[in-house]
mmCIF file of C-alpha atoms in Angstrom:
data_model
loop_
_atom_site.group_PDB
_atom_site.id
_atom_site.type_symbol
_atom_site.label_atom_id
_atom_site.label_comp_id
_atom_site.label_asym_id
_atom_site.label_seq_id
_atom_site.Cartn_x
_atom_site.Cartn_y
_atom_site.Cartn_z
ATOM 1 C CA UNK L 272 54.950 76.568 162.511
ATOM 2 C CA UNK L 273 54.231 77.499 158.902
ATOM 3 C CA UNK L 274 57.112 77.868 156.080
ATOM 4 C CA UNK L 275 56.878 81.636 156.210
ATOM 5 C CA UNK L 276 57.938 81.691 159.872
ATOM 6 C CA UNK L 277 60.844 79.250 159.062
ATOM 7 C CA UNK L 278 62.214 81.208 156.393
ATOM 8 C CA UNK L 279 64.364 83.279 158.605
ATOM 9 C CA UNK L 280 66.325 80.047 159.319
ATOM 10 C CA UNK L 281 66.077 79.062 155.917
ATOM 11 C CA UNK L 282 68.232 81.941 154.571
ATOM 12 C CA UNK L 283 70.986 81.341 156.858
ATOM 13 C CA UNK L 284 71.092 77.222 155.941
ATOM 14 C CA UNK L 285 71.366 78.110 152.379
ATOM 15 C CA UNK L 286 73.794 80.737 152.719
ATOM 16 C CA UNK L 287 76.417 77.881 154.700
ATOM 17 C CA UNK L 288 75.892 75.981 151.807
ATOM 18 C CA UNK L 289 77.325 78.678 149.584
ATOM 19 C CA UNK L 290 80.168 78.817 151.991
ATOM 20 C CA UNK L 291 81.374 75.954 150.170
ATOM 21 C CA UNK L 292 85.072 76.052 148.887
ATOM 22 C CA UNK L 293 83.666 74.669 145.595
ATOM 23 C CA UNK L 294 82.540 78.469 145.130
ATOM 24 C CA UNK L 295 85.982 79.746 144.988
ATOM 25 C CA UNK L 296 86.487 78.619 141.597
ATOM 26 C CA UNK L 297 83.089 78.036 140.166
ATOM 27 C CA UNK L 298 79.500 80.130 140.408
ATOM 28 C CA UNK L 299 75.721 78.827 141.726
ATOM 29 C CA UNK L 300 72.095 80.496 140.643
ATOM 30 C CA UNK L 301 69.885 79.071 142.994
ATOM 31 C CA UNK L 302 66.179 80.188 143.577
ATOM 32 C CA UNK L 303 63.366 78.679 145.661
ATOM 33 C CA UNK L 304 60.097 79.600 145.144
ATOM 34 C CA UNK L 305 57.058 78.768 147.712
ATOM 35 C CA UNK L 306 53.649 78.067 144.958
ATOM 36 C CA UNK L 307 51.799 77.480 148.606
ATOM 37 C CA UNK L 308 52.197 80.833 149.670
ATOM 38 C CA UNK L 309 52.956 82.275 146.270
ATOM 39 C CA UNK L 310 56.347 84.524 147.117
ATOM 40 C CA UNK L 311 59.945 83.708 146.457
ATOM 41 C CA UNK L 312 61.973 82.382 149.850
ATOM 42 C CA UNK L 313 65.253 82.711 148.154
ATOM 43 C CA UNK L 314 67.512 83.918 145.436
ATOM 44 C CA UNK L 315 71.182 83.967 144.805
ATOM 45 C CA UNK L 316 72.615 85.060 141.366
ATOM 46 C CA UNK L 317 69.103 84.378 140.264
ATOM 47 C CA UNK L 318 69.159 86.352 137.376
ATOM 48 C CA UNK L 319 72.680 85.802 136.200
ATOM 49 C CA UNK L 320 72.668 84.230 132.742
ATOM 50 C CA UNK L 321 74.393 80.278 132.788
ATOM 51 C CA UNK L 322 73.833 77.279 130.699
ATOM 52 C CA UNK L 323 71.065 75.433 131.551
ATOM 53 C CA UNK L 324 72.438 71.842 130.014
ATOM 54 C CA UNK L 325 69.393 69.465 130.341
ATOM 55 C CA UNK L 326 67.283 71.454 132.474
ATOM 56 C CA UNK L 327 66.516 72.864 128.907
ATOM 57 C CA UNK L 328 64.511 70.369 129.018
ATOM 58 C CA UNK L 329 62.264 71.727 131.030
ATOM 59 C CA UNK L 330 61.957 75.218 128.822
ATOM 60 C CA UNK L 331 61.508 72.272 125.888
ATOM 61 C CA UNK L 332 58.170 70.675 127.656
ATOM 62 C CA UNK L 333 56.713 73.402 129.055
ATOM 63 C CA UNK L 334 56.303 75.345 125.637
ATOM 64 C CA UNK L 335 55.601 72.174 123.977
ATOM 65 C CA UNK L 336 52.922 71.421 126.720
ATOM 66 C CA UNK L 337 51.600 75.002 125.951
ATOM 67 C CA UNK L 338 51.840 75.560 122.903
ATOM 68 C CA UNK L 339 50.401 71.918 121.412
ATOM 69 C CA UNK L 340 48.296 70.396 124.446
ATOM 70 C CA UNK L 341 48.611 67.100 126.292
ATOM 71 C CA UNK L 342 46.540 65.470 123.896
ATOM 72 C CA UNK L 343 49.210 66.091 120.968
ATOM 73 C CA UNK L 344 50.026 63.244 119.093
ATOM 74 C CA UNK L 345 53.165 62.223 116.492
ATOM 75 C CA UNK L 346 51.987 61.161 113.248
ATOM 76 C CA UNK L 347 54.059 59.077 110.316
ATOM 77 C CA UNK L 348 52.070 58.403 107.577
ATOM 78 C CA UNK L 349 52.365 56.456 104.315
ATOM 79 C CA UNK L 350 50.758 57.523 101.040
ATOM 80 C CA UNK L 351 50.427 55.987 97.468
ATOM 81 C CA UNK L 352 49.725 57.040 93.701
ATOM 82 C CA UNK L 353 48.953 55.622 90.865
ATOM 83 C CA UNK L 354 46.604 52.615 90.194
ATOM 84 C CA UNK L 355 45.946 48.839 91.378
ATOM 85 C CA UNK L 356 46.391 46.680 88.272
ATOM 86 C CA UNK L 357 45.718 43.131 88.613
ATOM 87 C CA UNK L 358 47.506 42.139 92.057
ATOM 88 C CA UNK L 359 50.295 45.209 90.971
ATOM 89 C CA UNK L 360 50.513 48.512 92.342
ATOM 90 C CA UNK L 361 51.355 50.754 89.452
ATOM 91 C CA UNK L 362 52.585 53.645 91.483
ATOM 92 C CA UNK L 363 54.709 55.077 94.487
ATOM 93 C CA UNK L 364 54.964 54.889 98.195
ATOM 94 C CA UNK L 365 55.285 57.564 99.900
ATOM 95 C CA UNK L 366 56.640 57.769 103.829
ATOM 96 C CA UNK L 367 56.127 60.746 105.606
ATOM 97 C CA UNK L 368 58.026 61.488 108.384
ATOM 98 C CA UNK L 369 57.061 63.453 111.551
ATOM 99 C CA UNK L 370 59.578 63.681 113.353
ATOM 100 C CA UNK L 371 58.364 61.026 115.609
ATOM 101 C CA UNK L 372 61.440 59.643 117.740
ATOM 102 C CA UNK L 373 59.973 56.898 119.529
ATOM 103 C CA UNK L 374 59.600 54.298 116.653
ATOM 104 C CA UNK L 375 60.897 50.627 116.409
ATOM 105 C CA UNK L 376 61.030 47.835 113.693
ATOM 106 C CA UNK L 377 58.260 46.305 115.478
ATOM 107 C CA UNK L 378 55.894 49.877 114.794
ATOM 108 C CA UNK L 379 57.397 49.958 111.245
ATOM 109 C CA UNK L 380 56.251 46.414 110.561
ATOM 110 C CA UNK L 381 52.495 47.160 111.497
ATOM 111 C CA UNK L 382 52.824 50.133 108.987
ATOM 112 C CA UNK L 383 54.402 47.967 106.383
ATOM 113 C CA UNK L 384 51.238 45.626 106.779
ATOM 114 C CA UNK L 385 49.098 48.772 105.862
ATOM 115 C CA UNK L 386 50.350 48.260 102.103
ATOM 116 C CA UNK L 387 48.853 44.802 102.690
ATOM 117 C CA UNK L 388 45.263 46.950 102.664
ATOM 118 C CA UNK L 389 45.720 47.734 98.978
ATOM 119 C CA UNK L 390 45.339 44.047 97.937
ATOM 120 C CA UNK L 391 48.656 43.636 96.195
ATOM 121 C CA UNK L 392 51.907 41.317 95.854
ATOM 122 C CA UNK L 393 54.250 43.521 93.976
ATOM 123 C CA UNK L 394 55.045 47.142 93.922
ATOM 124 C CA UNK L 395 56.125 48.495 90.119
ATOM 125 C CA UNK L 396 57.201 52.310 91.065
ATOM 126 C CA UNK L 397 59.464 53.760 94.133
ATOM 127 C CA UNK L 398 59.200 53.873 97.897
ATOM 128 C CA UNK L 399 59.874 57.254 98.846
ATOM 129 C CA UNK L 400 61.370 58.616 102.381
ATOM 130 C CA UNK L 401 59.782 62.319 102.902
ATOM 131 C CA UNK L 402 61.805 63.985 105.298
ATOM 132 C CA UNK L 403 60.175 67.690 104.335
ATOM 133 C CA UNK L 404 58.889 67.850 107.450
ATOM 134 C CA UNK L 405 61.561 69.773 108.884
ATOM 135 C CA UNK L 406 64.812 72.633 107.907
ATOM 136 C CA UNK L 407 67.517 70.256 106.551
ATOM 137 C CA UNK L 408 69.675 70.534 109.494
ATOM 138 C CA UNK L 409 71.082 67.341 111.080
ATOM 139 C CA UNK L 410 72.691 69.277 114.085
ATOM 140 C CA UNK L 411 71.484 71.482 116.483
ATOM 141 C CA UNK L 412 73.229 74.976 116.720
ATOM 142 C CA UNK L 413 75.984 75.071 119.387
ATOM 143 C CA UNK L 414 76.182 71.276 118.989
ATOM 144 C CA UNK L 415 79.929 69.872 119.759
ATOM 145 C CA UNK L 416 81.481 68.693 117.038
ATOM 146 C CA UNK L 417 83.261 65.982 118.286
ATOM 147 C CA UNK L 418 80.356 65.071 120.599
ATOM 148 C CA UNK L 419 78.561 61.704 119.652
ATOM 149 C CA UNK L 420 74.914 62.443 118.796
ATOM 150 C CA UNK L 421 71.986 61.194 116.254
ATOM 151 C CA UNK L 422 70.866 63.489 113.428
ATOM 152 C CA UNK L 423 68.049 64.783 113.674
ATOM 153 C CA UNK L 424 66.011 63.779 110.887
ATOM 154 C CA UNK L 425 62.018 63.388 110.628
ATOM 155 C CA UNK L 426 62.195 59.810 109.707
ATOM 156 C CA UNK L 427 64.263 57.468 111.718
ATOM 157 C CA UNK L 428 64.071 54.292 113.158
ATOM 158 C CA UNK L 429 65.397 53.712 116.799
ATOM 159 C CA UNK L 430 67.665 57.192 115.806
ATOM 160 C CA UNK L 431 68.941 56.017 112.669
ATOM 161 C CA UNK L 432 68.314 57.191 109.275
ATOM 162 C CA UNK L 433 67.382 54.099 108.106
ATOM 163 C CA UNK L 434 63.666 54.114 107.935
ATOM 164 C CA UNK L 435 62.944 53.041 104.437
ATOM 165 C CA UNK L 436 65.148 50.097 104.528
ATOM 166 C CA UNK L 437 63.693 48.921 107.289
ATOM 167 C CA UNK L 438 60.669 49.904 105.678
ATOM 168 C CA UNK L 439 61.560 47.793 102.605
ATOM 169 C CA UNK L 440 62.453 44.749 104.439
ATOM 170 C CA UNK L 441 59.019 44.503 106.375
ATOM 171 C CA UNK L 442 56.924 45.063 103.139
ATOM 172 C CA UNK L 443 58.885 42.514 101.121
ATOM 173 C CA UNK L 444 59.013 39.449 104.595
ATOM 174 C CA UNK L 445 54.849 40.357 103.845
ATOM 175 C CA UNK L 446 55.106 38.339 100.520
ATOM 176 C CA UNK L 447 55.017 42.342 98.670
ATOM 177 C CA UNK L 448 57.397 41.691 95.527
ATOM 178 C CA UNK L 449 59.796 44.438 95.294
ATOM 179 C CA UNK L 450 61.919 43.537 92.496
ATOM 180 C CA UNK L 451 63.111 46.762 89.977
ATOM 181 C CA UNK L 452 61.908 48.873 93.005
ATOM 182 C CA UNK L 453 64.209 52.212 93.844
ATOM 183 C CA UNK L 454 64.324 53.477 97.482
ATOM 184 C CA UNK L 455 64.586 57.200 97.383
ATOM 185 C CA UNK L 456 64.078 60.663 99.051
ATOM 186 C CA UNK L 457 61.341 62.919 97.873
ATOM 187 C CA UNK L 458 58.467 65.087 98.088
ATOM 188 C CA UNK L 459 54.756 63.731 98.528
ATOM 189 C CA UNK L 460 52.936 65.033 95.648
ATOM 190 C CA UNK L 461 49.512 66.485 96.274
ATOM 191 C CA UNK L 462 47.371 64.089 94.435
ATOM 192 C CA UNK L 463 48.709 61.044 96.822
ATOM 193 C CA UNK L 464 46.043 59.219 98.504
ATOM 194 C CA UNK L 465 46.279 58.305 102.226
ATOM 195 C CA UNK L 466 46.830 55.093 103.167
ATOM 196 C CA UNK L 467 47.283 55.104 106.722
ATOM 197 C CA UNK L 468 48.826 57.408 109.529
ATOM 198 C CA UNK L 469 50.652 55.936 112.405
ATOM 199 C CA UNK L 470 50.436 57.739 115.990
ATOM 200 C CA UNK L 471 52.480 57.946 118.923
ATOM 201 C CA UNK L 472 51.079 60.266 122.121
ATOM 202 C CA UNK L 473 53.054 63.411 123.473
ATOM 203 C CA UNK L 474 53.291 61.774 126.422
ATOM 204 C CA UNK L 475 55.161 58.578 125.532
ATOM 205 C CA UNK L 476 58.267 61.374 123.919
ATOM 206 C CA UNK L 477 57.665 62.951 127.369
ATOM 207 C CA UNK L 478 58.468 60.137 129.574
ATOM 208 C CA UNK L 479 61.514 59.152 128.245
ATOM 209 C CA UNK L 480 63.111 62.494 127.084
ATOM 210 C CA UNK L 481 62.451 63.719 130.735
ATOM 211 C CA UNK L 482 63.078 60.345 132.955
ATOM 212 C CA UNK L 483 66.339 59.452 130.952
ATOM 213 C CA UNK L 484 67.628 62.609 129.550
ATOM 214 C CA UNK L 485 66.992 61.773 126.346
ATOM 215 C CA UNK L 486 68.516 64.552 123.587
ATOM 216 C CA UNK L 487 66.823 63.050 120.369
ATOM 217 C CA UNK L 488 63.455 63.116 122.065
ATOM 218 C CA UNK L 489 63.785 67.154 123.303
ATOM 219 C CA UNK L 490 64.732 67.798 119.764
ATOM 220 C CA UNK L 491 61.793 66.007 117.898
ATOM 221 C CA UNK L 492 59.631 68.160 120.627
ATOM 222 C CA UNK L 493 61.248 71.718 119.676
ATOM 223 C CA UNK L 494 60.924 70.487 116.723
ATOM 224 C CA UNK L 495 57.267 69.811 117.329
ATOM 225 C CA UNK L 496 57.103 72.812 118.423
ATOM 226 C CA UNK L 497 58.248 74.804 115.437
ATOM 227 C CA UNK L 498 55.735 73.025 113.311
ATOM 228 C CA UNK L 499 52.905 73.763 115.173
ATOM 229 C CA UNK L 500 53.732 77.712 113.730
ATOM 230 C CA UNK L 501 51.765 76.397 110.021
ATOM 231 C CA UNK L 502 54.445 77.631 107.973
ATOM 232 C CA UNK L 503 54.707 74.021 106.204
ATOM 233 C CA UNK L 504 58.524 73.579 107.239
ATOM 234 C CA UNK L 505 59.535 73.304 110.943
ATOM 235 C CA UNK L 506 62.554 75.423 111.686
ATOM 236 C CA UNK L 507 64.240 75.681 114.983
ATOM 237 C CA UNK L 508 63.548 79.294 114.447
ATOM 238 C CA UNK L 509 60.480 79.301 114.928
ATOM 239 C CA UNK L 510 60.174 77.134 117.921
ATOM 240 C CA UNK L 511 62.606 79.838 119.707
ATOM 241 C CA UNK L 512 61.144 82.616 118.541
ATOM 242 C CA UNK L 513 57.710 80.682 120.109
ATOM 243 C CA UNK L 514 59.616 79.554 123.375
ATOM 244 C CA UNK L 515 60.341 83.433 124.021
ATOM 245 C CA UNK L 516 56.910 84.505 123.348
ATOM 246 C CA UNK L 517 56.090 82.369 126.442
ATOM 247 C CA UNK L 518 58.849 84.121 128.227
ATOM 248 C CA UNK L 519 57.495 87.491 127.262
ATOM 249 C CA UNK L 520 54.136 86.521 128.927
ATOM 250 C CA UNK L 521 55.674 85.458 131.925
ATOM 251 C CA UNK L 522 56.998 89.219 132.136
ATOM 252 C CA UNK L 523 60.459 87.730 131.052
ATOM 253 C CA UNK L 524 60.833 88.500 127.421
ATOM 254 C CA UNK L 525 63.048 92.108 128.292
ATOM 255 C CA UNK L 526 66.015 89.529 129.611
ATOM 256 C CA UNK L 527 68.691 88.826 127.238
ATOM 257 C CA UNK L 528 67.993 84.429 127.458
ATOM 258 C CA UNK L 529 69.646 82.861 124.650
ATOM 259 C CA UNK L 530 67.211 79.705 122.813
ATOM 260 C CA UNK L 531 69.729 77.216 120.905
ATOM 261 C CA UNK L 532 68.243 73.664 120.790
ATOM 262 C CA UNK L 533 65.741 71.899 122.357
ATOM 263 C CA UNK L 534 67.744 69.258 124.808
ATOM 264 C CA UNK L 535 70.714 71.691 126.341
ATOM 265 C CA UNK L 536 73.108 70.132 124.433
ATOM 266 C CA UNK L 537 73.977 73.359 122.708
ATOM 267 C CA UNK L 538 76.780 75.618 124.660
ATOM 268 C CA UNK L 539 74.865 78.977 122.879
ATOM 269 C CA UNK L 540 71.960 78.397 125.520
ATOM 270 C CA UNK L 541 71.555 81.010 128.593
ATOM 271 C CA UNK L 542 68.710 81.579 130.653
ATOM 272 C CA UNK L 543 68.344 82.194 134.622
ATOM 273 C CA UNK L 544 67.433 80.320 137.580
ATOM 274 C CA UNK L 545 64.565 82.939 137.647
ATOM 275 C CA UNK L 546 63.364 81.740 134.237
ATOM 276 C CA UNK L 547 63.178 78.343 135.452
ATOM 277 C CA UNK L 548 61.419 78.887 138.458
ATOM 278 C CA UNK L 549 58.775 81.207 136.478
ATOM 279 C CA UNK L 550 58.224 78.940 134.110
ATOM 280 C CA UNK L 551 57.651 76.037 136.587
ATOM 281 C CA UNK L 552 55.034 78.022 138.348
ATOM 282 C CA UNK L 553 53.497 78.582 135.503
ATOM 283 C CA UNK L 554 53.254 74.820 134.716
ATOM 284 C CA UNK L 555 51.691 74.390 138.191
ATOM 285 C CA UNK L 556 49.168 76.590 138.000
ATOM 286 C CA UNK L 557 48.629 74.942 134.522
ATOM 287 C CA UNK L 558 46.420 71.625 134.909
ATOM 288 C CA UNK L 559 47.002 70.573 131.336
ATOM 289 C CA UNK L 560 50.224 71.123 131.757
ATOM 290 C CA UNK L 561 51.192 70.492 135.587
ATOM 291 C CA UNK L 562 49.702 66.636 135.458
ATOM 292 C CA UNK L 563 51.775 65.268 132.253
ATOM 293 C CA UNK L 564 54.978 67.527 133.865
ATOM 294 C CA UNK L 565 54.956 66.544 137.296
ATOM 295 C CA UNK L 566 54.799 62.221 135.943
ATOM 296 C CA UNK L 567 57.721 62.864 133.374
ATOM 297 C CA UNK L 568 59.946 64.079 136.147
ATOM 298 C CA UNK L 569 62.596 61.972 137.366
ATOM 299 C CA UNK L 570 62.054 61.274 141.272
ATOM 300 C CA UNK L 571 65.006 61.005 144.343
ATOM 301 C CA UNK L 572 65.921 58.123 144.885
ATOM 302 C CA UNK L 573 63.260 55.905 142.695
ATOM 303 C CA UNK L 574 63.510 56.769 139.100
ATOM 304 C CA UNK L 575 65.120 58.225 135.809
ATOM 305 C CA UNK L 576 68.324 60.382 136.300
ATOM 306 C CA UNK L 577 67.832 60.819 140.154
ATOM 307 C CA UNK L 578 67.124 56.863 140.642
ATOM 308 C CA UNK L 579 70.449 56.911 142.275
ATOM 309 C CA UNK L 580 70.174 60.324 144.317
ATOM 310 C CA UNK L 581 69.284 61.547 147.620
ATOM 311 C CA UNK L 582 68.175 57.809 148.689
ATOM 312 C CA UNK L 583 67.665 57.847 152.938
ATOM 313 C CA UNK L 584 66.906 61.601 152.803
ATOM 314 C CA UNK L 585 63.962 63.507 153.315
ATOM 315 C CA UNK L 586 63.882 64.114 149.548
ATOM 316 C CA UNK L 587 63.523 60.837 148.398
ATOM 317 C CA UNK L 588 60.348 60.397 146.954
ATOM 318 C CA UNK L 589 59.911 63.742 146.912
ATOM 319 C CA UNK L 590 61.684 65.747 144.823
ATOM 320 C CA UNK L 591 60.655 65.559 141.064
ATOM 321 C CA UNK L 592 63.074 67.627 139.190
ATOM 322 C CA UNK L 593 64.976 67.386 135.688
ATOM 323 C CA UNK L 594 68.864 67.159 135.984
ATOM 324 C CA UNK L 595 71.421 68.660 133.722
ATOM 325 C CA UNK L 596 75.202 67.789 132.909
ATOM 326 C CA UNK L 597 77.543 69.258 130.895
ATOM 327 C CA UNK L 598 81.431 69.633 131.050
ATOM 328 C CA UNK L 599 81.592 72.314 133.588
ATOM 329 C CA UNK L 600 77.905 72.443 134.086
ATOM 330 C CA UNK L 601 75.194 70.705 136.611
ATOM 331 C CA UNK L 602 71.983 71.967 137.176
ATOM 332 C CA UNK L 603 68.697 70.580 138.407
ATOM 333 C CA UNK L 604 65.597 72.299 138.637
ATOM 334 C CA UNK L 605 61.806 71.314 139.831
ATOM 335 C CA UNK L 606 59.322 70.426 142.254
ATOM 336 C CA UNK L 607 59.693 69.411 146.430
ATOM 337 C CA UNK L 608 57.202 69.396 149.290
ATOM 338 C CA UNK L 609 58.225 70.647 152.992
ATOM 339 C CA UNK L 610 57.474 68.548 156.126
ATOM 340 C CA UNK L 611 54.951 70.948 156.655
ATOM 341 C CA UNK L 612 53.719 70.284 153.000
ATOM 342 C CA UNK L 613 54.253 73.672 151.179
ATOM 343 C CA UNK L 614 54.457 72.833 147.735
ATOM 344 C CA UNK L 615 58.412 74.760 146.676
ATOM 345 C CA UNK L 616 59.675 74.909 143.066
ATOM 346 C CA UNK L 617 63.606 75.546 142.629
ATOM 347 C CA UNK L 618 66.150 75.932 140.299
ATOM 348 C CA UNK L 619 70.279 75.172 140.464
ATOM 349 C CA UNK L 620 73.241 75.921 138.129
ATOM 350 C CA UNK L 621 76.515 75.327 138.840
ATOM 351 C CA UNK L 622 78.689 76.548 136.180
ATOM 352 C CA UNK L 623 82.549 76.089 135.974
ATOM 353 C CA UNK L 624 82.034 72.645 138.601
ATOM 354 C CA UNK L 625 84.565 70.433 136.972
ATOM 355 C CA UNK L 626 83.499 67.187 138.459
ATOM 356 C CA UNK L 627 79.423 67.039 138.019
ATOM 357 C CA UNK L 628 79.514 65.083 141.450
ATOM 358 C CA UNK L 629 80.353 68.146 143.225
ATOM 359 C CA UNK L 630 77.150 70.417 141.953
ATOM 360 C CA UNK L 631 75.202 67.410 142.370
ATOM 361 C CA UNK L 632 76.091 66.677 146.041
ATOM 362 C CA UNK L 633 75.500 70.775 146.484
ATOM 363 C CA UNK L 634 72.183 70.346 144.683
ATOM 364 C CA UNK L 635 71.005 67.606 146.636
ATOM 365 C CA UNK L 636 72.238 69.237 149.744
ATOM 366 C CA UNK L 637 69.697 71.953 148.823
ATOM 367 C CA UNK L 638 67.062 69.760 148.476
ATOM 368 C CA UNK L 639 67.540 68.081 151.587
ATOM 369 C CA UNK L 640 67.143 71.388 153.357
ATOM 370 C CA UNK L 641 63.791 71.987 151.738
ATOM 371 C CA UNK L 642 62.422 68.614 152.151
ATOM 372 C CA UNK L 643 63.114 68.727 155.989
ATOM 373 C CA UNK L 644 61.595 72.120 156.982
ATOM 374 C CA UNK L 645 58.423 71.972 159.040
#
């Protein structure tokens, strides 16, 4: 028996779930949508504004996947001026952030060996951090203040803002004299000449901001985003005014949804488990987008945030879909296949859940359900 005969029983099962007592003193969107068959199998509150917490996420990627393509990359590069003199460089470094979240000492020392290219053992000038890449905020909007979390600047190393240090130290264990030399923050001037640009692929910040959650990778990729706009400065602006253009095309853009930040960590955020769904349908019918997606997802019971989750079930191994916790908040929202192998997106929030294990056990009550139908 196909899915669209077995909705009829798949009403009722969901609606016993919302039975719950939980739901006396806390609220649920859910929405499950069949991409088989194309048609929505069930909605509840699915257009009532909640916070999204890390399924934001998911909004995050799926402009990002849009709006720069899967073959995107994150770029640092280093620049110099003046002149070679002798075995001297008479002149500045430059370091030019992008924003790029993923990098270590180990990537820092193979960009330190690129000053090795210019022939030199000493440096006579500055070495210059340019973090212009970006609007000099270190916070995202709605941000806790009290709530432990990196800055978000365009030139880090493993989070912190201590890239030209680090920097430093690598140049300098190359046998690079650095004596007199100033560490400071600047502007690349135009005449600097390129001396190497370091890359990083979209999908490598993909991976781990999806799989583990990670809130300094979703902001780098709004921020990502907002620079792809060419107005020389990325502003968080402009990656939500671009996020609800993509809303708007989905028919969307007449809701009230409210764009903060990039990871969900922001309590201004509001969107629907409508939105959610639409956009994830979108991302399916997407191949350049769908592919990259569907491998960054977390999967029940084998990997990322849902390693732990819905193990013995019919869902493990099946469901890929990005979680989301905040005080008060769980969500989770993606991608399962039936026993008869309809293909289902979905979307949770439970909002005003004051232990997360209680939305969680709802949500992967839910899935269970979908995973089993035949």
């Amino acid at each position: 028996m196909g899915l669209s005969a077995q909705t009829d029983r798949l009403g009722p099962s969901l609606d016993s779930l919302l039975r719950d007592p939980m739901f006396e003193t806390s609220q649920v969107g859910l929405m499950v949508y069949d991409l088989t068959a194309d048609s929505a199998l069930y909605c509840h509150n699915h257009r009532q504004l909640m916070r999204p917490a890390s399924c934001m996420k998911l909004v995050t990627a799926i402009t990002a996947l849009d709006q720069l393509r899967p073959s995107y990359t994150y770029t640092t590069k280093l620049y110099y001026t003046g002149q070679v003199v002798g075995s001297t460089l008479v002149g500045n470094i430059y370091c030019v952030g992008g924003f790029d979240p993923t990098l270590t000492v180990d990537d820092v020392a193979v960009m330190a060996s690129g000053v090795a290219r210019l022939g030199i053992d000493s440096i006579r000038g500055l070495l210059v951090a340019d973090r212009t890449m970006k609007e000099a905020l270190d916070y995202g909007e709605g941000w806790c203040w009290d709530d432990d979390n990196p800055m978000l600047t365009p030139l880090s190393v493993g989070r912190k803002n201590n890239f030209l240090e680090t920097f430093a130290e690598e140049v300098a264990r190359l046998g690079v004299n650095l004596e007199g030399v100033q560490l400071t923050e600047g502007r690349t001037p135009q005449q600097a000449q390129l001396l190497l640009t370091y890359r990083h692929s979209i999908s490598t910040v993909l991976d781990r901001m999806m799989k583990m959650s990670d809130n300094f990778y979703a902001e780098s990729m709004f921020y990502q985003t907002a620079w792809s706009a060419g107005k020389g400065l990325a502003r968080a602006k402009d990656a939500r005014d671009i996020t609800k253009k993509l809303f708007a095309r989905l028919g969307l853009g007449h809701y009230p949804y409210k764009v903060a930040d990039g990871s969900g960590l922001s309590l201004y955020n509001y969107v629907s488990v409508e939105l959610l769904c639409r956009l994830l349908r979108y991302a399916w019918l997407t191949p350049s987008i769908r592919q990259p997606l569907m491998e960054s997802l977390p999967i029940a019971g084998v990997d990322g945030t849902l390693k732990d989750r819905m193990r013995g079930t019919a869902a493990q191994g099946n469901v890929r879909a990005k979680t989301g916790t905040l005080t008060g908040i769980s969500s989770l929202a993606g991608y399962c296949t039936t026993a008869q192998g309809h293909q289902l997106c979905f979307a949770i929030i439970n909002q005003g859940v004051m232990r997360g294990a209680t939305g969680k056990a709802f949500q992967d009550r839910v899935c269970k359900l979908l995973t089993e139908y035949e």
